[in-house]
PDB file of C-alpha atoms in Angstrom:
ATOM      1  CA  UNK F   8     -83.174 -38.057  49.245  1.00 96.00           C
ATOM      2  CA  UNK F   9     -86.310 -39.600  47.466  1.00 96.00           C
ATOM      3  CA  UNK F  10     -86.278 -37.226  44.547  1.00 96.00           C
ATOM      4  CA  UNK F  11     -82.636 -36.312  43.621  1.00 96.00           C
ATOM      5  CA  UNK F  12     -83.638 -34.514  40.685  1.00 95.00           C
ATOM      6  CA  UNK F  13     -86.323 -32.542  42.863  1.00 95.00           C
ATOM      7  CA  UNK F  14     -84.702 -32.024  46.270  1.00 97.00           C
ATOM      8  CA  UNK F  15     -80.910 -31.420  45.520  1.00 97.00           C
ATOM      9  CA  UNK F  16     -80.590 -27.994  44.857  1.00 97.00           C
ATOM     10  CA  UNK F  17     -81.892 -26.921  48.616  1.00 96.00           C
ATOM     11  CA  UNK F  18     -79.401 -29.917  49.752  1.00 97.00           C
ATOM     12  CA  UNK F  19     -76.645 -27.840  48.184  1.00 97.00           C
ATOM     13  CA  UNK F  20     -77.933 -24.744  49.718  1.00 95.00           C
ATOM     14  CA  UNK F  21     -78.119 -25.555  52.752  1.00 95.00           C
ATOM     15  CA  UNK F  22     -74.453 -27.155  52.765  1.00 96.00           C
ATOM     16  CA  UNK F  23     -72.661 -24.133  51.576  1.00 95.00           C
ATOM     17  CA  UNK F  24     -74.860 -21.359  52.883  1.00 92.00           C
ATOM     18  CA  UNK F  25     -76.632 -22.792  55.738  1.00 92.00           C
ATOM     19  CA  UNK F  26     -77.875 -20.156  58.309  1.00 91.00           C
ATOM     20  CA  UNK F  27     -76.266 -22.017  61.267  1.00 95.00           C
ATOM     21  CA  UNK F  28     -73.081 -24.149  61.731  1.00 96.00           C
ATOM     22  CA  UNK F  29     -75.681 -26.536  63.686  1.00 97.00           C
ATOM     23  CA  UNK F  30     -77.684 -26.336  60.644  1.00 97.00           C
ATOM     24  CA  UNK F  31     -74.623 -27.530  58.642  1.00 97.00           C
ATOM     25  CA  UNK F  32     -73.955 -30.410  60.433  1.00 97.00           C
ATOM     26  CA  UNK F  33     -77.266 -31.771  60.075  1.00 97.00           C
ATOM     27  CA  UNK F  34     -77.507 -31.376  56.613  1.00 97.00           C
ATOM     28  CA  UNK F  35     -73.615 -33.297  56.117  1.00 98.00           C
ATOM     29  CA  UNK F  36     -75.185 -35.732  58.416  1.00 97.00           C
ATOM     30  CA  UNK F  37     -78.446 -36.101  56.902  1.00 97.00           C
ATOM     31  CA  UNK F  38     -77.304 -36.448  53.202  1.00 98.00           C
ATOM     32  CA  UNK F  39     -73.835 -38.067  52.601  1.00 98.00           C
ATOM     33  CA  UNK F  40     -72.501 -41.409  53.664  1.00 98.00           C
ATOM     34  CA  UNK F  41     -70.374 -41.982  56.841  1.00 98.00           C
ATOM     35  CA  UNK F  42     -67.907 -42.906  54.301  1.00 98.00           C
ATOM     36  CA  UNK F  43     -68.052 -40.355  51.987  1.00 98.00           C
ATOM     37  CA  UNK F  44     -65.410 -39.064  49.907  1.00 98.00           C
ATOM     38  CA  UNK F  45     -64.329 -35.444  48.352  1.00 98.00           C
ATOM     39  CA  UNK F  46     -62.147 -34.421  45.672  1.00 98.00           C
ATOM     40  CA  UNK F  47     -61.682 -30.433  45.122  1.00 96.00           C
ATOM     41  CA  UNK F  48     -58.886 -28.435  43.323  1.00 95.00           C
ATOM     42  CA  UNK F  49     -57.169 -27.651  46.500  1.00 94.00           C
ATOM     43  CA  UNK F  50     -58.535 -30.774  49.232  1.00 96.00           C
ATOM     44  CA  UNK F  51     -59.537 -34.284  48.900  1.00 98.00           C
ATOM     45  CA  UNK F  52     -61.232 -36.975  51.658  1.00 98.00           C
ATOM     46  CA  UNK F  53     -60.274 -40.183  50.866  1.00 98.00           C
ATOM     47  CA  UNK F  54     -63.969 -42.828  51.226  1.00 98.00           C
ATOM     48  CA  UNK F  55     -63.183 -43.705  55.193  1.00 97.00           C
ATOM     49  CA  UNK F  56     -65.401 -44.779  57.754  1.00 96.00           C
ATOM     50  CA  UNK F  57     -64.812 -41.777  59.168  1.00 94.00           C
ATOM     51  CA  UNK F  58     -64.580 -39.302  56.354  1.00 98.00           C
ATOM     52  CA  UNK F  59     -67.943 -37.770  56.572  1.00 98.00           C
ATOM     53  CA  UNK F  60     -66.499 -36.037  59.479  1.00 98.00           C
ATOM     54  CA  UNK F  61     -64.039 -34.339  57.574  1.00 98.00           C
ATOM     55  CA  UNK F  62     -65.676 -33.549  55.248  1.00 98.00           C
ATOM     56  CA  UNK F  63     -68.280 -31.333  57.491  1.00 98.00           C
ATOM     57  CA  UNK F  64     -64.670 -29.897  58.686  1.00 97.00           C
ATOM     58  CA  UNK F  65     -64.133 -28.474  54.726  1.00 97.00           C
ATOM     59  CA  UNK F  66     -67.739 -27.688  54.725  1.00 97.00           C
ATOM     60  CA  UNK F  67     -67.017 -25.548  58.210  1.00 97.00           C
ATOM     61  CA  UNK F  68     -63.950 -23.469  57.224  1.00 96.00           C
ATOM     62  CA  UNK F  69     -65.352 -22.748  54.117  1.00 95.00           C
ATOM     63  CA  UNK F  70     -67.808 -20.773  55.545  1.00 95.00           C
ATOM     64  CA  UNK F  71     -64.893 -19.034  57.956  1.00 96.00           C
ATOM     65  CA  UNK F  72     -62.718 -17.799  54.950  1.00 95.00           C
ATOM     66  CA  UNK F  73     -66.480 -16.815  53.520  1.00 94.00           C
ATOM     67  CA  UNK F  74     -68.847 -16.197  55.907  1.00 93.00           C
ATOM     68  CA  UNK F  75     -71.571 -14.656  53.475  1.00 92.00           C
ATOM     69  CA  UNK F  76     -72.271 -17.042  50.501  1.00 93.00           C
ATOM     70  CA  UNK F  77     -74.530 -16.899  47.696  1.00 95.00           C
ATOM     71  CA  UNK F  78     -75.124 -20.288  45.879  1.00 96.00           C
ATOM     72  CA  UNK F  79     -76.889 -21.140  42.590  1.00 96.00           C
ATOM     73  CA  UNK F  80     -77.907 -24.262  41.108  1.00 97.00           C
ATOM     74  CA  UNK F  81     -78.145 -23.437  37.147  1.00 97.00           C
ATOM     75  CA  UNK F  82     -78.997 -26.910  35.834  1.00 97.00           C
ATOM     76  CA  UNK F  83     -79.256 -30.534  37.153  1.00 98.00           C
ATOM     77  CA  UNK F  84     -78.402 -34.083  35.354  1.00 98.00           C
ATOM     78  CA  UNK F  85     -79.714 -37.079  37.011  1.00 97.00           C
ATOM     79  CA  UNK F  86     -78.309 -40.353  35.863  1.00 97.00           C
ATOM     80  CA  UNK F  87     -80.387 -42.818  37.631  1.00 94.00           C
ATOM     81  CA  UNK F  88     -78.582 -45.800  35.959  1.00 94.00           C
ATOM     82  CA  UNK F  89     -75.323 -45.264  36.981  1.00 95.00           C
ATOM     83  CA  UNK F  90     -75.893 -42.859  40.456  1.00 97.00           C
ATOM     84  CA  UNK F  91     -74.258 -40.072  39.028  1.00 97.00           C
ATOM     85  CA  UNK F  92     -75.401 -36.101  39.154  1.00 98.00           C
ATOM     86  CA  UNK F  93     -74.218 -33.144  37.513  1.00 98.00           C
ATOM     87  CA  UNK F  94     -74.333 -29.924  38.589  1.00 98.00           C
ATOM     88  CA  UNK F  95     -73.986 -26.625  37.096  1.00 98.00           C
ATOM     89  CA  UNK F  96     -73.205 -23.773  39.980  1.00 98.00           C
ATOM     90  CA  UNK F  97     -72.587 -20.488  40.191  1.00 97.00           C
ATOM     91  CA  UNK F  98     -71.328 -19.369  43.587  1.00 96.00           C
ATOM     92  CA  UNK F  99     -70.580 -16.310  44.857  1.00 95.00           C
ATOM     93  CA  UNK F 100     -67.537 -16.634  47.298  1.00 92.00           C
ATOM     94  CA  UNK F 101     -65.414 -13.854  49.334  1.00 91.00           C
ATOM     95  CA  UNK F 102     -62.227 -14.556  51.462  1.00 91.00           C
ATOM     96  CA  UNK F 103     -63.128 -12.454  54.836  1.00 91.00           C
ATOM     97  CA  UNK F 104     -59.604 -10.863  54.542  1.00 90.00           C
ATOM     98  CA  UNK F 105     -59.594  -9.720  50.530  1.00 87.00           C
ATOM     99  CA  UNK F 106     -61.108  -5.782  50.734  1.00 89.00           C
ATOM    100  CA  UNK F 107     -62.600  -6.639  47.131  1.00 87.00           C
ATOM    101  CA  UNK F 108     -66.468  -7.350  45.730  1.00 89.00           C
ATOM    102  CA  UNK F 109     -67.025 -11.342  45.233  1.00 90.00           C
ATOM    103  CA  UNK F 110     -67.034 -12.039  41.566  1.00 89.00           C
ATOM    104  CA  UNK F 111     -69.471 -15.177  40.467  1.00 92.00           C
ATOM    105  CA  UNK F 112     -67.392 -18.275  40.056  1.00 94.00           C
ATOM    106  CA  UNK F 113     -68.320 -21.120  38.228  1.00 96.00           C
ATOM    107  CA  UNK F 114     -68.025 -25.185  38.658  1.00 97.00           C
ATOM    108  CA  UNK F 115     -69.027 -28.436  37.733  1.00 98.00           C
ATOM    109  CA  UNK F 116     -70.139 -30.828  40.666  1.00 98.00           C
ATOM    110  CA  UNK F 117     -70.639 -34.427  39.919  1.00 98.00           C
ATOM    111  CA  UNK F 118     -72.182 -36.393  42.694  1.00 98.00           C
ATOM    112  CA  UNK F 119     -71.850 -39.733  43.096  1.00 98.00           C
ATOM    113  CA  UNK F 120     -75.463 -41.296  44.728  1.00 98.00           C
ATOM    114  CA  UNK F 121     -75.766 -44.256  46.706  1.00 97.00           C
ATOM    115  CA  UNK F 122     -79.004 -46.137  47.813  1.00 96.00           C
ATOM    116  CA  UNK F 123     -79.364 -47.450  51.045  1.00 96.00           C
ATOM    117  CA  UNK F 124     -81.575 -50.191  52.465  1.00 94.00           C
ATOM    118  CA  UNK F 125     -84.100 -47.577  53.643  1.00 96.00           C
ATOM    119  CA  UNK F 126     -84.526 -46.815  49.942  1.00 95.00           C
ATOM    120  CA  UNK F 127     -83.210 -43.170  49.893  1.00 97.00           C
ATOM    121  CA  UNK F 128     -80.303 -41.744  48.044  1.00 98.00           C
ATOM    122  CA  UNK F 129     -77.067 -40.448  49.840  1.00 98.00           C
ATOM    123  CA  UNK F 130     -73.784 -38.667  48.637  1.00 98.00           C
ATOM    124  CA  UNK F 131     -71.142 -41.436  48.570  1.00 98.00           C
ATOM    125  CA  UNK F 132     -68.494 -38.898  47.002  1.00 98.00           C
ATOM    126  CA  UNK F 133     -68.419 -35.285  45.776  1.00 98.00           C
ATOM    127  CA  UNK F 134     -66.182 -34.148  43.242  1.00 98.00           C
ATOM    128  CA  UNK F 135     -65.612 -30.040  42.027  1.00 98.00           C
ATOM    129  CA  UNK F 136     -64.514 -28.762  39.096  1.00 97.00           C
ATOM    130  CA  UNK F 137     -63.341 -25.506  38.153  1.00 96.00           C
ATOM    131  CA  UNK F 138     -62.276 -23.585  35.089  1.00 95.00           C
ATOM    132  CA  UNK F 139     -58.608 -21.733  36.342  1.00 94.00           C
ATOM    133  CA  UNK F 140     -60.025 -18.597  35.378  1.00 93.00           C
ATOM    134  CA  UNK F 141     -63.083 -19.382  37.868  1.00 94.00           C
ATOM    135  CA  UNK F 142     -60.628 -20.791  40.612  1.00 92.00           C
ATOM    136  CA  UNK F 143     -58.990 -17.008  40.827  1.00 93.00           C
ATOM    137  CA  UNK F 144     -62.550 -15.416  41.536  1.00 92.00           C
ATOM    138  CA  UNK F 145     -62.433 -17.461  44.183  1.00 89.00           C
ATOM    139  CA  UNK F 146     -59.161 -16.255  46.127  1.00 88.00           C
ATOM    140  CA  UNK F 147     -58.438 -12.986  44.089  1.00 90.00           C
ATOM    141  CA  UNK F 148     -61.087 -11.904  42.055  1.00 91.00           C
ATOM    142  CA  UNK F 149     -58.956  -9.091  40.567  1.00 92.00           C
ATOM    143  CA  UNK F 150     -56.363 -11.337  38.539  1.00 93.00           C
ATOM    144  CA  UNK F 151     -59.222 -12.977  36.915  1.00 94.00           C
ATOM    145  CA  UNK F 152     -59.044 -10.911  33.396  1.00 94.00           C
ATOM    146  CA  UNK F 153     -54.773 -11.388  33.812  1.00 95.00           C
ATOM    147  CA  UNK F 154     -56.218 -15.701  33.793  1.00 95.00           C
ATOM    148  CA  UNK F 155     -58.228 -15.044  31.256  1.00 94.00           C
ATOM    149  CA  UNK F 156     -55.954 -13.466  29.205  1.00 97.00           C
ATOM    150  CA  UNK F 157     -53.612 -15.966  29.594  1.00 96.00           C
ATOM    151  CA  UNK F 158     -55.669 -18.615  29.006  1.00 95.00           C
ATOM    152  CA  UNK F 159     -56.563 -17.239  25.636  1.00 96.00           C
ATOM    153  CA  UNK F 160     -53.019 -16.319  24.816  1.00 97.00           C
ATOM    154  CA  UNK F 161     -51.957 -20.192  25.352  1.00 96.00           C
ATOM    155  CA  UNK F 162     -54.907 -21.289  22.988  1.00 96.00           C
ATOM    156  CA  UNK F 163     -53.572 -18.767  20.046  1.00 96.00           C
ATOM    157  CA  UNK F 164     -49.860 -20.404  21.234  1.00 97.00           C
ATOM    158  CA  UNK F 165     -51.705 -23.878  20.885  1.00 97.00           C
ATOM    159  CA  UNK F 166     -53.053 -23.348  17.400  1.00 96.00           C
ATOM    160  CA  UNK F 167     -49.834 -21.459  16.358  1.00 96.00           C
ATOM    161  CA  UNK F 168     -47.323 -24.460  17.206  1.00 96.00           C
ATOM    162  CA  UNK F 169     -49.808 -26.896  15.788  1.00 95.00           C
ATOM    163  CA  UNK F 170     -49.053 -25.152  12.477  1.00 94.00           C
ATOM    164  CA  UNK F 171     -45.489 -24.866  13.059  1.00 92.00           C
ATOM    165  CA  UNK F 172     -45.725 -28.605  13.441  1.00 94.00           C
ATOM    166  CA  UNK F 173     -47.784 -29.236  10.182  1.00 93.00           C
ATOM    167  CA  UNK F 174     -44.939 -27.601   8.558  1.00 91.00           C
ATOM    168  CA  UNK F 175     -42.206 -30.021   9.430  1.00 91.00           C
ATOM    169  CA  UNK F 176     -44.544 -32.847   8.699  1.00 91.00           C
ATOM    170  CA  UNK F 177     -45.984 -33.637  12.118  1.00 93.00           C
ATOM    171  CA  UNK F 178     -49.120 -34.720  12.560  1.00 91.00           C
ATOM    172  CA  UNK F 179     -50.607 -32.743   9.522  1.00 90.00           C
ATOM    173  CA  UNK F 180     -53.793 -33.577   7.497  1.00 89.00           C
ATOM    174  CA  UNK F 181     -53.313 -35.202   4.205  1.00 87.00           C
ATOM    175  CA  UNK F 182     -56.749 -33.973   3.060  1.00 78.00           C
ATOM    176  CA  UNK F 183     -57.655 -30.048   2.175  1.00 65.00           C
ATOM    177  CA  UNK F 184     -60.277 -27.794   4.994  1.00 62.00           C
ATOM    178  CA  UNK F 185     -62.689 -27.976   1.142  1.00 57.00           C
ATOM    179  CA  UNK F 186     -62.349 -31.679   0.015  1.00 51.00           C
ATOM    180  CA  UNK F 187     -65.182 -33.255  -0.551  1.00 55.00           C
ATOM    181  CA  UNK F 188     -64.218 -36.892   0.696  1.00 49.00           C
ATOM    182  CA  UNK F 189     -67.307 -37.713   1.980  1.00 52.00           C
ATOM    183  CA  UNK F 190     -68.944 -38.243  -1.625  1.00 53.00           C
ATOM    184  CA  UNK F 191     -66.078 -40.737  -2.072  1.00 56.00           C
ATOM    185  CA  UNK F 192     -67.216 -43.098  -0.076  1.00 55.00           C
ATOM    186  CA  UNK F 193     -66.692 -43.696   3.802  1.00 56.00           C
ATOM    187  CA  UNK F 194     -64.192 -42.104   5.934  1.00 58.00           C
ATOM    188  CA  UNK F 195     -61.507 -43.226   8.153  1.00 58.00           C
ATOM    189  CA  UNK F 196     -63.669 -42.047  11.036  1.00 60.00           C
ATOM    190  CA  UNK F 197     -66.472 -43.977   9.870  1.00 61.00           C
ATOM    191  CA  UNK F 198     -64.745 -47.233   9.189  1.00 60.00           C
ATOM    192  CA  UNK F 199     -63.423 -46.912  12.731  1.00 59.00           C
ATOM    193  CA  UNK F 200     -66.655 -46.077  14.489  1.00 58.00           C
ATOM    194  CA  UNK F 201     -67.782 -49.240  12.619  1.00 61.00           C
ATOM    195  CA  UNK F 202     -65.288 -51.503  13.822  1.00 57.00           C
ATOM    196  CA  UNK F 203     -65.378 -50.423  17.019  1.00 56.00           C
ATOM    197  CA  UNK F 204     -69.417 -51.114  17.279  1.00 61.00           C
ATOM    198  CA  UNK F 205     -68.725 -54.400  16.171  1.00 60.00           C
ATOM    199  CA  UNK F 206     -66.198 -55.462  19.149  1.00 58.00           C
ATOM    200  CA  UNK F 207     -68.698 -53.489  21.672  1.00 58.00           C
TER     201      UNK F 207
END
Protein backbone atom coordinates (compact mmCIF):
# COMPACT_ATOMS: atom_id res chain seq x y z
CA UNK A 1 0.00 0.00 0.00
CA UNK A 2 1.15 3.69 -0.69
CA UNK A 3 -1.75 5.31 1.08
CA UNK A 4 -2.81 3.17 4.12
CA UNK A 5 -5.16 5.63 5.27
CA UNK A 6 -6.68 5.82 1.60
CA UNK A 7 -6.51 2.28 0.22
CA UNK A 8 -7.23 -0.04 3.29
CA UNK A 9 -10.72 -0.30 3.50
CA UNK A 10 -11.04 -2.05 -0.22
CA UNK A 11 -7.86 -4.21 1.11
CA UNK A 12 -10.20 -5.43 3.84
CA UNK A 13 -12.94 -5.96 1.43
CA UNK A 14 -11.54 -7.77 -0.74
CA UNK A 15 -9.96 -10.21 2.00
CA UNK A 16 -13.14 -11.12 3.66
CA UNK A 17 -15.62 -10.80 0.83
CA UNK A 18 -13.66 -11.25 -2.22
CA UNK A 19 -15.75 -12.45 -5.27
CA UNK A 20 -13.33 -15.35 -6.01
CA UNK A 21 -11.14 -17.68 -3.84
CA UNK A 22 -8.42 -16.78 -6.69
CA UNK A 23 -9.23 -13.31 -5.94
CA UNK A 24 -8.43 -14.00 -2.24
CA UNK A 25 -5.26 -15.30 -2.65
CA UNK A 26 -4.01 -12.47 -4.49
CA UNK A 27 -5.08 -10.01 -2.25
CA UNK A 28 -3.27 -12.23 1.05
CA UNK A 29 -0.44 -12.30 -1.33
CA UNK A 30 -0.39 -8.87 -2.45
CA UNK A 31 -0.77 -7.15 1.01
CA UNK A 32 0.71 -9.03 4.06
CA UNK A 33 4.21 -10.25 4.69
CA UNK A 34 5.40 -13.85 3.98
CA UNK A 35 5.82 -13.80 7.61
CA UNK A 36 2.87 -12.48 8.80
CA UNK A 37 1.20 -13.17 11.92
CA UNK A 38 -2.65 -13.40 13.27
CA UNK A 39 -4.17 -13.31 16.54
CA UNK A 40 -8.18 -13.83 16.70
CA UNK A 41 -10.48 -14.92 19.63
CA UNK A 42 -10.62 -18.42 18.44
CA UNK A 43 -7.03 -18.84 15.99
CA UNK A 44 -3.65 -17.40 16.03
CA UNK A 45 -0.48 -17.67 13.27
CA UNK A 46 2.51 -17.38 14.94
CA UNK A 47 5.16 -14.58 12.50
CA UNK A 48 6.80 -17.71 10.35
CA UNK A 49 8.35 -17.68 7.15
CA UNK A 50 5.69 -19.48 6.13
CA UNK A 51 2.71 -18.09 7.95
CA UNK A 52 1.23 -16.02 5.26
CA UNK A 53 0.11 -19.27 3.95
CA UNK A 54 -1.92 -20.00 6.77
CA UNK A 55 -3.16 -17.35 7.18
CA UNK A 56 -4.90 -17.29 3.48
CA UNK A 57 -6.06 -20.91 4.92
CA UNK A 58 -8.23 -18.82 7.91
CA UNK A 59 -9.02 -16.32 5.31
CA UNK A 60 -10.43 -19.49 3.04
CA UNK A 61 -12.64 -21.34 5.57
CA UNK A 62 -13.97 -18.32 6.71
CA UNK A 63 -15.64 -17.78 3.72
CA UNK A 64 -16.85 -21.76 3.78
CA UNK A 65 -18.64 -21.48 7.24
CA UNK A 66 -19.91 -17.93 5.53
CA UNK A 67 -20.06 -17.91 2.11
CA UNK A 68 -22.06 -14.51 1.75
CA UNK A 69 -20.31 -11.66 3.71
CA UNK A 70 -21.01 -8.15 4.12
CA UNK A 71 -18.04 -6.02 5.47
CA UNK A 72 -17.86 -2.40 6.71
CA UNK A 73 -15.10 -0.23 7.50
CA UNK A 74 -16.69 2.50 10.03
CA UNK A 75 -13.55 4.49 10.86
CA UNK A 76 -9.73 4.29 10.25
CA UNK A 77 -6.60 5.38 12.61
CA UNK A 78 -3.35 5.63 10.94
CA UNK A 79 -0.36 5.84 13.18
CA UNK A 80 2.40 6.49 10.84
CA UNK A 81 5.00 6.73 13.68
CA UNK A 82 4.69 3.60 15.13
CA UNK A 83 3.02 1.33 11.93
CA UNK A 84 0.01 0.73 13.69
CA UNK A 85 -3.86 0.92 12.26
CA UNK A 86 -7.08 0.76 13.83
CA UNK A 87 -10.03 -0.33 12.54
CA UNK A 88 -13.55 -0.03 13.38
CA UNK A 89 -15.78 -2.94 11.47
CA UNK A 90 -18.95 -3.99 11.29
CA UNK A 91 -19.38 -7.35 9.59
CA UNK A 92 -22.12 -9.17 8.78
CA UNK A 93 -21.31 -12.98 9.19
CA UNK A 94 -23.63 -16.28 8.82
CA UNK A 95 -22.51 -19.93 9.61
CA UNK A 96 -23.91 -21.85 6.30
CA UNK A 97 -25.51 -24.42 8.72
CA UNK A 98 -27.42 -21.88 11.42
CA UNK A 99 -31.25 -21.47 9.68
CA UNK A 100 -31.12 -17.83 11.33
CA UNK A 101 -30.72 -13.99 9.75
CA UNK A 102 -26.91 -12.69 10.28
CA UNK A 103 -26.94 -10.11 12.97
CA UNK A 104 -24.09 -7.17 12.51
CA UNK A 105 -21.13 -7.97 14.67
CA UNK A 106 -18.70 -5.66 15.72
CA UNK A 107 -14.63 -5.60 16.18
CA UNK A 108 -11.63 -3.80 16.60
CA UNK A 109 -8.71 -4.64 14.08
CA UNK A 110 -5.33 -3.28 14.77
CA UNK A 111 -2.87 -3.76 12.01
CA UNK A 112 0.49 -3.81 12.41
CA UNK A 113 2.33 -2.08 8.98
CA UNK A 114 5.61 -2.79 7.78
CA UNK A 115 7.66 -0.93 5.02
CA UNK A 116 9.58 -2.67 2.65
CA UNK A 117 12.54 -1.65 0.50
CA UNK A 118 10.19 -0.98 -2.44
CA UNK A 119 8.72 1.72 -0.21
CA UNK A 120 5.14 0.30 0.23
CA UNK A 121 3.39 -0.76 3.35
CA UNK A 122 2.49 -4.49 4.12
CA UNK A 123 0.52 -6.30 6.99
CA UNK A 124 3.24 -7.79 9.25
CA UNK A 125 0.45 -9.00 11.84
CA UNK A 126 -3.33 -8.72 12.26
CA UNK A 127 -4.93 -8.79 15.44
CA UNK A 128 -9.19 -8.95 16.13
CA UNK A 129 -11.02 -7.94 18.79
CA UNK A 130 -14.39 -8.61 19.82
CA UNK A 131 -16.87 -7.58 22.46
CA UNK A 132 -18.42 -11.33 23.85
CA UNK A 133 -21.69 -10.09 23.12
CA UNK A 134 -20.45 -9.45 19.35
CA UNK A 135 -18.52 -12.89 19.29
CA UNK A 136 -22.18 -14.75 19.74
CA UNK A 137 -23.61 -12.87 16.56
CA UNK A 138 -21.09 -14.46 15.04
CA UNK A 139 -21.87 -18.31 15.75
CA UNK A 140 -25.48 -17.91 17.24
CA UNK A 141 -26.95 -14.77 16.71
CA UNK A 142 -29.99 -15.69 18.85
CA UNK A 143 -28.17 -15.89 22.39
CA UNK A 144 -26.90 -12.49 21.80
CA UNK A 145 -29.61 -10.53 24.13
CA UNK A 146 -29.04 -13.84 26.85
CA UNK A 147 -24.83 -12.18 26.47
CA UNK A 148 -25.98 -9.10 26.79
CA UNK A 149 -27.92 -9.58 29.60
CA UNK A 150 -25.38 -11.19 31.28
CA UNK A 151 -22.91 -8.94 30.65
CA UNK A 152 -24.92 -6.21 32.24
CA UNK A 153 -25.97 -8.34 35.14
CA UNK A 154 -22.06 -8.94 36.03
CA UNK A 155 -21.46 -5.05 35.82
CA UNK A 156 -24.51 -4.38 38.49
CA UNK A 157 -22.65 -7.64 40.43
CA UNK A 158 -19.32 -5.59 39.89
CA UNK A 159 -20.53 -2.33 41.36
CA UNK A 160 -22.58 -4.22 44.06
CA UNK A 161 -19.45 -6.19 45.61
CA UNK A 162 -17.36 -3.10 45.24
CA UNK A 163 -19.71 -1.65 47.87
CA UNK A 164 -19.86 -4.66 49.87
CA UNK A 165 -16.12 -4.23 49.96
CA UNK A 166 -16.15 -0.45 50.94
CA UNK A 167 -18.06 -1.64 53.83
CA UNK A 168 -15.51 -3.87 55.43
CA UNK A 169 -12.89 -1.29 54.73
CA UNK A 170 -11.45 -2.45 51.42
CA UNK A 171 -10.32 -0.33 49.09
CA UNK A 172 -12.86 2.53 49.95
CA UNK A 173 -12.45 6.32 49.31
CA UNK A 174 -11.51 8.42 52.20
CA UNK A 175 -12.95 11.51 50.48
CA UNK A 176 -16.98 12.22 49.93
CA UNK A 177 -18.65 11.90 45.81
CA UNK A 178 -19.24 16.27 46.91
CA UNK A 179 -15.83 17.30 48.46
CA UNK A 180 -14.41 19.96 47.12
CA UNK A 181 -10.59 18.92 47.41
CA UNK A 182 -9.55 20.40 44.48
CA UNK A 183 -9.74 24.10 45.99
CA UNK A 184 -7.37 22.67 48.63
CA UNK A 185 -4.67 22.47 46.75
CA UNK A 186 -3.32 19.56 44.44
CA UNK A 187 -4.45 16.09 44.43
CA UNK A 188 -2.90 12.80 44.86
CA UNK A 189 -3.50 12.25 41.16
CA UNK A 190 -1.85 15.34 40.32
CA UNK A 191 1.22 15.00 42.45
CA UNK A 192 1.60 11.60 40.80
CA UNK A 193 1.11 12.64 37.20
CA UNK A 194 3.84 15.16 38.19
CA UNK A 195 6.31 12.86 39.37
CA UNK A 196 5.88 10.61 36.89
CA UNK A 197 6.59 13.45 34.02
CA UNK A 198 9.60 14.16 35.74
CA UNK A 199 11.23 10.46 35.51
CA UNK A 200 9.78 10.30 31.72
Amino acid sequence: MENPQEEIRGVIVQLTSASSPDLQRRTVERYMTPDVAFRHPVCAVESGPTSRKTVLGIYQWYRVLSPHIEVQVNSVVWDSEHGYMFLDIQQWFKLFFVPVRPKPSRLCTRLTLRKEDDGLYYISMQEDFYHPDDFMALLLPPLVPFIHMVLLIAGLASSLNASFAHFFGFWRPIESNGSNSHLDGPSEEEDLYHDFNKHH
